[in-house]
Amino acid sequence: MPTPSATQRPRIAGVGRVLVVVYAILALGAFGRSLVQIIQQFDQAPLAYTLSAVSAAVYIVATVALVARGAIWYRIAWITITFEMIGVLVVGTLSVVAPELFAHASVWSYYGVGYLFIPLVLPVLGMLWLSKHRPVPAGVEGAPVEGASR
Amino acid sequence: MIEWFAYAQIAVAVLAGVLCLIVGFSGRTPNDYTLGATALVELLLIIQFVVALLSPAFGNNARGDLLEFYVYAVSALLLPAAAVFWALIDRTKWSTVILGVACLAIAVMVFRMNEIWLYQNV
């Protein structure tokens, strides 16, 4: 049995599952890229590559947080997704304004153009999803959940 | 990596992806066609992986970075397999959509693998 918490969240359902999968793919992509960068050329741009690794880790945690139940994971999901949103906006803007800082590609360079702008769109969708699917108090778990379909 | 084979792979992956998205959004659970299309994408990936392993022996060397290439190649192998696994467990229309998303991601990844093999560092 998982430790009981004050609130319960229904298992992620419906279109939210697609969101989780896209998050997982992005996490995989960011992880793969940062692995290659760190193995091969960490010395060239320690800052950019550390950032790459951090963003990969954050995507992985966000994926888990979207799936996991409970109020704590709900909060973690908000924190990680907000971090991603800020990251893609700040790094994206910096890579346009001061390209010399981010000469080495990262997930967030140019607002994620290398990843079809998915890093820019995904946090928005994630936030929309989270705000529509707040944890419900324990005990009313059987109650119909808005937005949860088939 | 063989160039024409990569383009064929990309075409198949895009077709399979679009098929799964359409079927999925029309409300069907994963069926033989959508699972089969994704399985075909996976089969082509396995063939291309073997080709990539063997082709240096035949004088077809990657121009780009091999480590990056194989990180893509291995990730690509995992994706459709995971999506099919998911579709077999979770029998909803969203699993069909997920098959489509995975196939489209493969199209992008094969494009990138092809770039690394043929054009990177040239």
Short mmCIF file of C-alpha atoms in Angstrom, two decimals:
data_model
loop_
_atom_site.label_atom_id
_atom_site.label_comp_id
_atom_site.label_asym_id
_atom_site.label_seq_id
_atom_site.Cartn_x
_atom_site.Cartn_y
_atom_site.Cartn_z
CA MET A 1 0.00 0.00 0.00
CA PRO A 2 1.28 3.46 -0.77
CA THR A 3 1.46 5.81 2.16
CA PRO A 4 -1.94 7.44 2.60
CA SER A 5 -1.99 11.14 1.88
CA ALA A 6 -4.60 13.76 2.63
CA THR A 7 -5.53 14.04 -0.99
CA GLN A 8 -5.70 11.62 -3.87
CA ARG A 9 -5.30 12.22 -7.52
CA PRO A 10 -6.95 9.98 -10.08
CA ARG A 11 -4.62 8.12 -12.35
CA ILE A 12 -3.80 10.21 -15.36
CA ALA A 13 -6.26 9.39 -18.13
CA GLY A 14 -7.42 10.45 -21.55
CA VAL A 15 -5.40 12.93 -23.53
CA GLY A 16 -3.16 13.41 -20.49
CA ARG A 17 -1.56 10.10 -21.36
CA VAL A 18 -0.40 11.53 -24.66
CA LEU A 19 1.08 14.45 -22.73
CA VAL A 20 3.01 12.01 -20.54
CA VAL A 21 4.33 10.16 -23.57
CA VAL A 22 5.50 13.35 -25.26
CA TYR A 23 7.18 14.34 -21.99
CA ALA A 24 8.86 10.95 -21.85
CA ILE A 25 10.12 11.27 -25.44
CA LEU A 26 11.49 14.74 -24.72
CA ALA A 27 13.11 13.46 -21.52
CA LEU A 28 14.73 10.67 -23.52
CA GLY A 29 15.94 13.10 -26.18
CA ALA A 30 17.33 15.61 -23.68
CA PHE A 31 18.98 12.83 -21.69
CA GLY A 32 20.59 11.32 -24.79
CA ARG A 33 21.89 14.63 -25.99
CA SER A 34 23.33 15.70 -22.65
CA LEU A 35 24.95 12.27 -22.25
CA VAL A 36 26.75 12.68 -25.58
CA GLN A 37 27.76 16.26 -24.81
CA ILE A 38 29.12 15.47 -21.38
CA ILE A 39 31.04 12.40 -22.51
CA GLN A 40 32.61 14.11 -25.50
CA GLN A 41 33.08 17.80 -24.96
CA PHE A 42 32.21 18.84 -21.45
CA ASP A 43 35.31 21.07 -21.25
CA GLN A 44 34.19 23.23 -24.15
CA ALA A 45 31.09 24.59 -22.50
CA PRO A 46 30.62 23.36 -18.94
CA LEU A 47 27.77 25.82 -18.28
CA ALA A 48 25.70 24.96 -21.32
CA TYR A 49 26.20 21.24 -20.85
CA THR A 50 25.46 21.30 -17.16
CA LEU A 51 22.27 23.11 -18.07
CA SER A 52 21.52 20.42 -20.63
CA ALA A 53 21.93 17.73 -18.00
CA VAL A 54 19.79 19.64 -15.49
CA SER A 55 17.03 20.13 -18.04
CA ALA A 56 17.12 16.43 -18.91
CA ALA A 57 16.78 15.54 -15.24
CA VAL A 58 13.90 18.00 -14.83
CA TYR A 59 12.05 16.49 -17.80
CA ILE A 60 12.44 13.03 -16.30
CA VAL A 61 11.15 14.19 -12.90
CA ALA A 62 8.25 16.03 -14.57
CA THR A 63 7.29 12.87 -16.47
CA VAL A 64 7.24 10.88 -13.25
CA ALA A 65 5.39 13.63 -11.38
CA LEU A 66 2.65 13.72 -14.00
CA VAL A 67 2.05 10.00 -13.62
CA ALA A 68 2.49 9.62 -9.86
CA ARG A 69 -0.44 10.22 -7.55
CA GLY A 70 -0.76 12.37 -4.49
CA ALA A 71 -0.58 16.01 -3.53
CA ILE A 72 3.21 16.06 -3.21
CA TRP A 73 3.76 14.83 -6.74
CA TYR A 74 1.19 17.34 -7.91
CA ARG A 75 3.31 20.09 -6.39
CA ILE A 76 6.51 18.63 -7.85
CA ALA A 77 4.84 18.55 -11.26
CA TRP A 78 4.04 22.26 -10.94
CA ILE A 79 7.58 23.11 -9.83
CA THR A 80 9.30 21.15 -12.61
CA ILE A 81 6.97 22.36 -15.33
CA THR A 82 7.34 25.97 -14.17
CA PHE A 83 11.11 25.49 -14.20
CA GLU A 84 10.90 24.25 -17.79
CA MET A 85 8.76 27.19 -18.83
CA ILE A 86 11.21 29.68 -17.29
CA GLY A 87 14.15 27.74 -18.70
CA VAL A 88 12.92 27.72 -22.27
CA LEU A 89 11.98 31.41 -22.10
CA VAL A 90 15.23 32.59 -20.48
CA VAL A 91 17.63 30.38 -22.46
CA GLY A 92 15.63 30.90 -25.64
CA THR A 93 15.81 34.67 -25.26
CA LEU A 94 19.50 34.61 -24.29
CA SER A 95 20.37 32.46 -27.29
CA VAL A 96 18.80 35.10 -29.53
CA VAL A 97 20.17 38.15 -27.69
CA ALA A 98 23.60 36.78 -26.73
CA PRO A 99 24.29 33.79 -28.98
CA GLU A 100 27.93 33.58 -27.86
CA LEU A 101 26.72 32.32 -24.46
CA PHE A 102 24.90 29.39 -26.02
CA ALA A 103 26.98 28.56 -29.07
CA HIS A 104 26.56 24.92 -28.09
CA ALA A 105 23.11 23.56 -28.69
CA SER A 106 20.85 22.78 -25.77
CA VAL A 107 17.24 21.69 -25.62
CA TRP A 108 16.16 25.25 -24.94
CA SER A 109 18.32 27.16 -27.45
CA TYR A 110 16.18 29.31 -29.73
CA TYR A 111 13.05 28.30 -27.83
CA GLY A 112 13.59 24.63 -28.66
CA VAL A 113 13.65 24.98 -32.43
CA GLY A 114 15.81 21.84 -32.66
CA TYR A 115 12.97 19.97 -31.01
CA LEU A 116 10.19 21.43 -33.17
CA PHE A 117 9.34 23.99 -30.44
CA ILE A 118 7.96 21.16 -28.34
CA PRO A 119 9.91 22.41 -25.27
CA LEU A 120 8.06 25.71 -25.62
CA VAL A 121 4.58 24.27 -26.09
CA LEU A 122 4.76 21.37 -23.66
CA PRO A 123 5.00 23.31 -20.37
CA VAL A 124 1.93 25.33 -21.38
CA LEU A 125 -0.05 22.16 -22.07
CA GLY A 126 1.29 20.66 -18.85
CA MET A 127 0.15 23.67 -16.81
CA LEU A 128 -3.28 23.60 -18.44
CA TRP A 129 -3.56 19.93 -17.63
CA LEU A 130 -2.48 20.40 -14.02
CA SER A 131 -4.83 23.30 -13.39
CA LYS A 132 -7.75 21.26 -14.68
CA HIS A 133 -6.84 18.20 -12.68
CA ARG A 134 -6.26 19.22 -9.11
CA PRO A 135 -5.93 16.52 -6.48
CA VAL A 136 -9.29 15.68 -4.93
CA PRO A 137 -9.76 15.00 -1.21
CA ALA A 138 -9.37 11.35 -0.26
CA GLY A 139 -12.61 9.47 0.04
CA VAL A 140 -14.30 10.90 -3.01
CA GLU A 141 -11.98 9.05 -5.32
CA GLY A 142 -14.90 7.33 -6.99
CA ALA A 143 -16.44 10.67 -7.87
CA PRO A 144 -16.49 11.49 -11.56
CA VAL A 145 -13.48 13.48 -12.58
CA GLU A 146 -13.82 16.27 -15.03
CA GLY A 147 -11.94 15.69 -18.22
CA ALA A 148 -11.10 12.07 -17.53
CA SER A 149 -12.42 10.18 -20.49
CA ARG A 150 -12.76 6.54 -21.43
CA MET B 1 23.16 3.40 -42.69
CA ILE B 2 21.87 3.33 -46.28
CA GLU B 3 20.50 6.59 -47.58
CA TRP B 4 17.54 5.40 -49.68
CA PHE B 5 16.58 2.98 -46.93
CA ALA B 6 16.55 5.85 -44.44
CA TYR B 7 14.21 7.88 -46.68
CA ALA B 8 11.94 4.85 -47.09
CA GLN B 9 11.96 4.49 -43.30
CA ILE B 10 11.03 8.13 -42.81
CA ALA B 11 8.18 7.80 -45.33
CA VAL B 12 6.84 4.66 -43.65
CA ALA B 13 7.12 6.24 -40.20
CA VAL B 14 5.27 9.39 -41.30
CA LEU B 15 2.51 7.35 -42.99
CA ALA B 16 2.17 5.06 -39.98
CA GLY B 17 2.15 8.08 -37.65
CA VAL B 18 -0.54 9.91 -39.58
CA LEU B 19 -2.60 6.72 -39.89
CA CYS B 20 -2.46 6.12 -36.14
CA LEU B 21 -3.31 9.73 -35.33
CA ILE B 22 -6.34 9.69 -37.65
CA VAL B 23 -7.56 6.31 -36.43
CA GLY B 24 -6.89 7.33 -32.83
CA PHE B 25 -8.71 10.65 -32.99
CA SER B 26 -11.64 8.93 -34.69
CA GLY B 27 -12.01 7.02 -31.44
CA ARG B 28 -10.70 3.51 -32.10
CA THR B 29 -8.66 1.48 -29.70
CA PRO B 30 -5.37 0.03 -30.97
CA ASN B 31 -6.06 -2.60 -33.64
CA ASP B 32 -4.09 -4.86 -35.95
CA TYR B 33 -3.56 -2.08 -38.48
CA THR B 34 -2.22 0.57 -36.12
CA LEU B 35 -0.17 -1.92 -34.08
CA GLY B 36 1.03 -3.55 -37.31
CA ALA B 37 2.10 -0.21 -38.79
CA THR B 38 4.07 0.60 -35.63
CA ALA B 39 5.59 -2.87 -35.64
CA LEU B 40 6.68 -2.31 -39.26
CA VAL B 41 8.39 0.94 -38.21
CA GLU B 42 10.19 -1.00 -35.46
CA LEU B 43 11.19 -3.77 -37.88
CA LEU B 44 12.72 -1.25 -40.29
CA LEU B 45 14.61 0.33 -37.37
CA ILE B 46 16.06 -3.04 -36.41
CA ILE B 47 17.15 -3.66 -40.01
CA GLN B 48 18.72 -0.22 -40.23
CA PHE B 49 20.48 -0.79 -36.90
CA VAL B 50 22.03 -4.01 -38.19
CA VAL B 51 22.94 -2.26 -41.45
CA ALA B 52 24.65 0.51 -39.48
CA LEU B 53 26.59 -2.04 -37.44
CA LEU B 54 27.79 -3.89 -40.54
CA SER B 55 28.28 -1.10 -43.06
CA PRO B 56 31.75 0.06 -41.88
CA ALA B 57 32.95 -3.43 -42.84
CA PHE B 58 31.82 -2.64 -46.39
CA GLY B 59 33.49 0.74 -46.55
CA ASN B 60 30.41 2.79 -45.67
CA ASN B 61 31.63 4.77 -42.68
CA ALA B 62 29.68 7.37 -40.75
CA ARG B 63 30.93 10.88 -41.40
CA GLY B 64 29.47 12.17 -38.18
CA ASP B 65 29.78 11.31 -34.54
CA LEU B 66 29.22 7.61 -33.88
CA LEU B 67 28.33 7.98 -30.20
CA GLU B 68 25.60 10.51 -31.01
CA PHE B 69 24.39 8.25 -33.81
CA TYR B 70 24.06 5.23 -31.56
CA VAL B 71 22.36 7.20 -28.78
CA TYR B 72 19.71 8.09 -31.36
CA ALA B 73 19.63 4.57 -32.78
CA VAL B 74 19.13 2.87 -29.43
CA SER B 75 16.54 5.42 -28.26
CA ALA B 76 14.71 4.95 -31.55
CA LEU B 77 14.62 1.19 -31.06
CA LEU B 78 13.02 1.64 -27.64
CA LEU B 79 10.25 4.04 -28.67
CA PRO B 80 7.88 2.03 -30.91
CA ALA B 81 8.42 -1.03 -28.71
CA ALA B 82 7.37 0.96 -25.65
CA ALA B 83 4.38 2.46 -27.49
CA VAL B 84 3.17 -0.99 -28.61
CA PHE B 85 3.65 -2.33 -25.10
CA TRP B 86 1.58 0.59 -23.76
CA ALA B 87 -1.10 0.00 -26.41
CA LEU B 88 -1.45 -3.65 -25.43
CA ILE B 89 -1.99 -2.73 -21.76
CA ASP B 90 -4.07 0.42 -22.07
CA ARG B 91 -6.91 -0.29 -24.48
CA THR B 92 -8.12 3.26 -25.12
CA LYS B 93 -8.20 5.50 -28.15
CA TRP B 94 -5.38 7.54 -26.63
CA SER B 95 -3.06 4.57 -26.98
CA THR B 96 -3.65 4.71 -30.72
CA VAL B 97 -2.76 8.41 -30.68
CA ILE B 98 0.37 7.53 -28.70
CA LEU B 99 1.36 4.99 -31.40
CA GLY B 100 1.08 7.85 -33.89
CA VAL B 101 3.17 10.22 -31.78
CA ALA B 102 5.88 7.56 -31.41
CA CYS B 103 5.98 6.90 -35.17
CA LEU B 104 6.29 10.61 -35.96
CA ALA B 105 9.08 10.95 -33.39
CA ILE B 106 10.85 8.07 -35.16
CA ALA B 107 10.58 9.91 -38.47
CA VAL B 108 12.38 12.89 -36.93
CA MET B 109 15.00 10.70 -35.27
CA VAL B 110 15.78 8.75 -38.46
CA PHE B 111 16.11 12.04 -40.32
CA ARG B 112 18.62 13.16 -37.70
CA MET B 113 20.47 9.82 -37.77
CA ASN B 114 20.74 10.12 -41.53
CA GLU B 115 22.14 13.63 -41.18
CA ILE B 116 24.73 12.47 -38.68
CA TRP B 117 25.76 9.55 -40.90
CA LEU B 118 25.95 11.45 -44.17
CA TYR B 119 26.54 15.15 -43.58
CA GLN B 120 27.82 15.91 -40.09
CA ASN B 121 31.48 17.01 -40.01
CA VAL B 122 31.66 17.22 -43.81
#
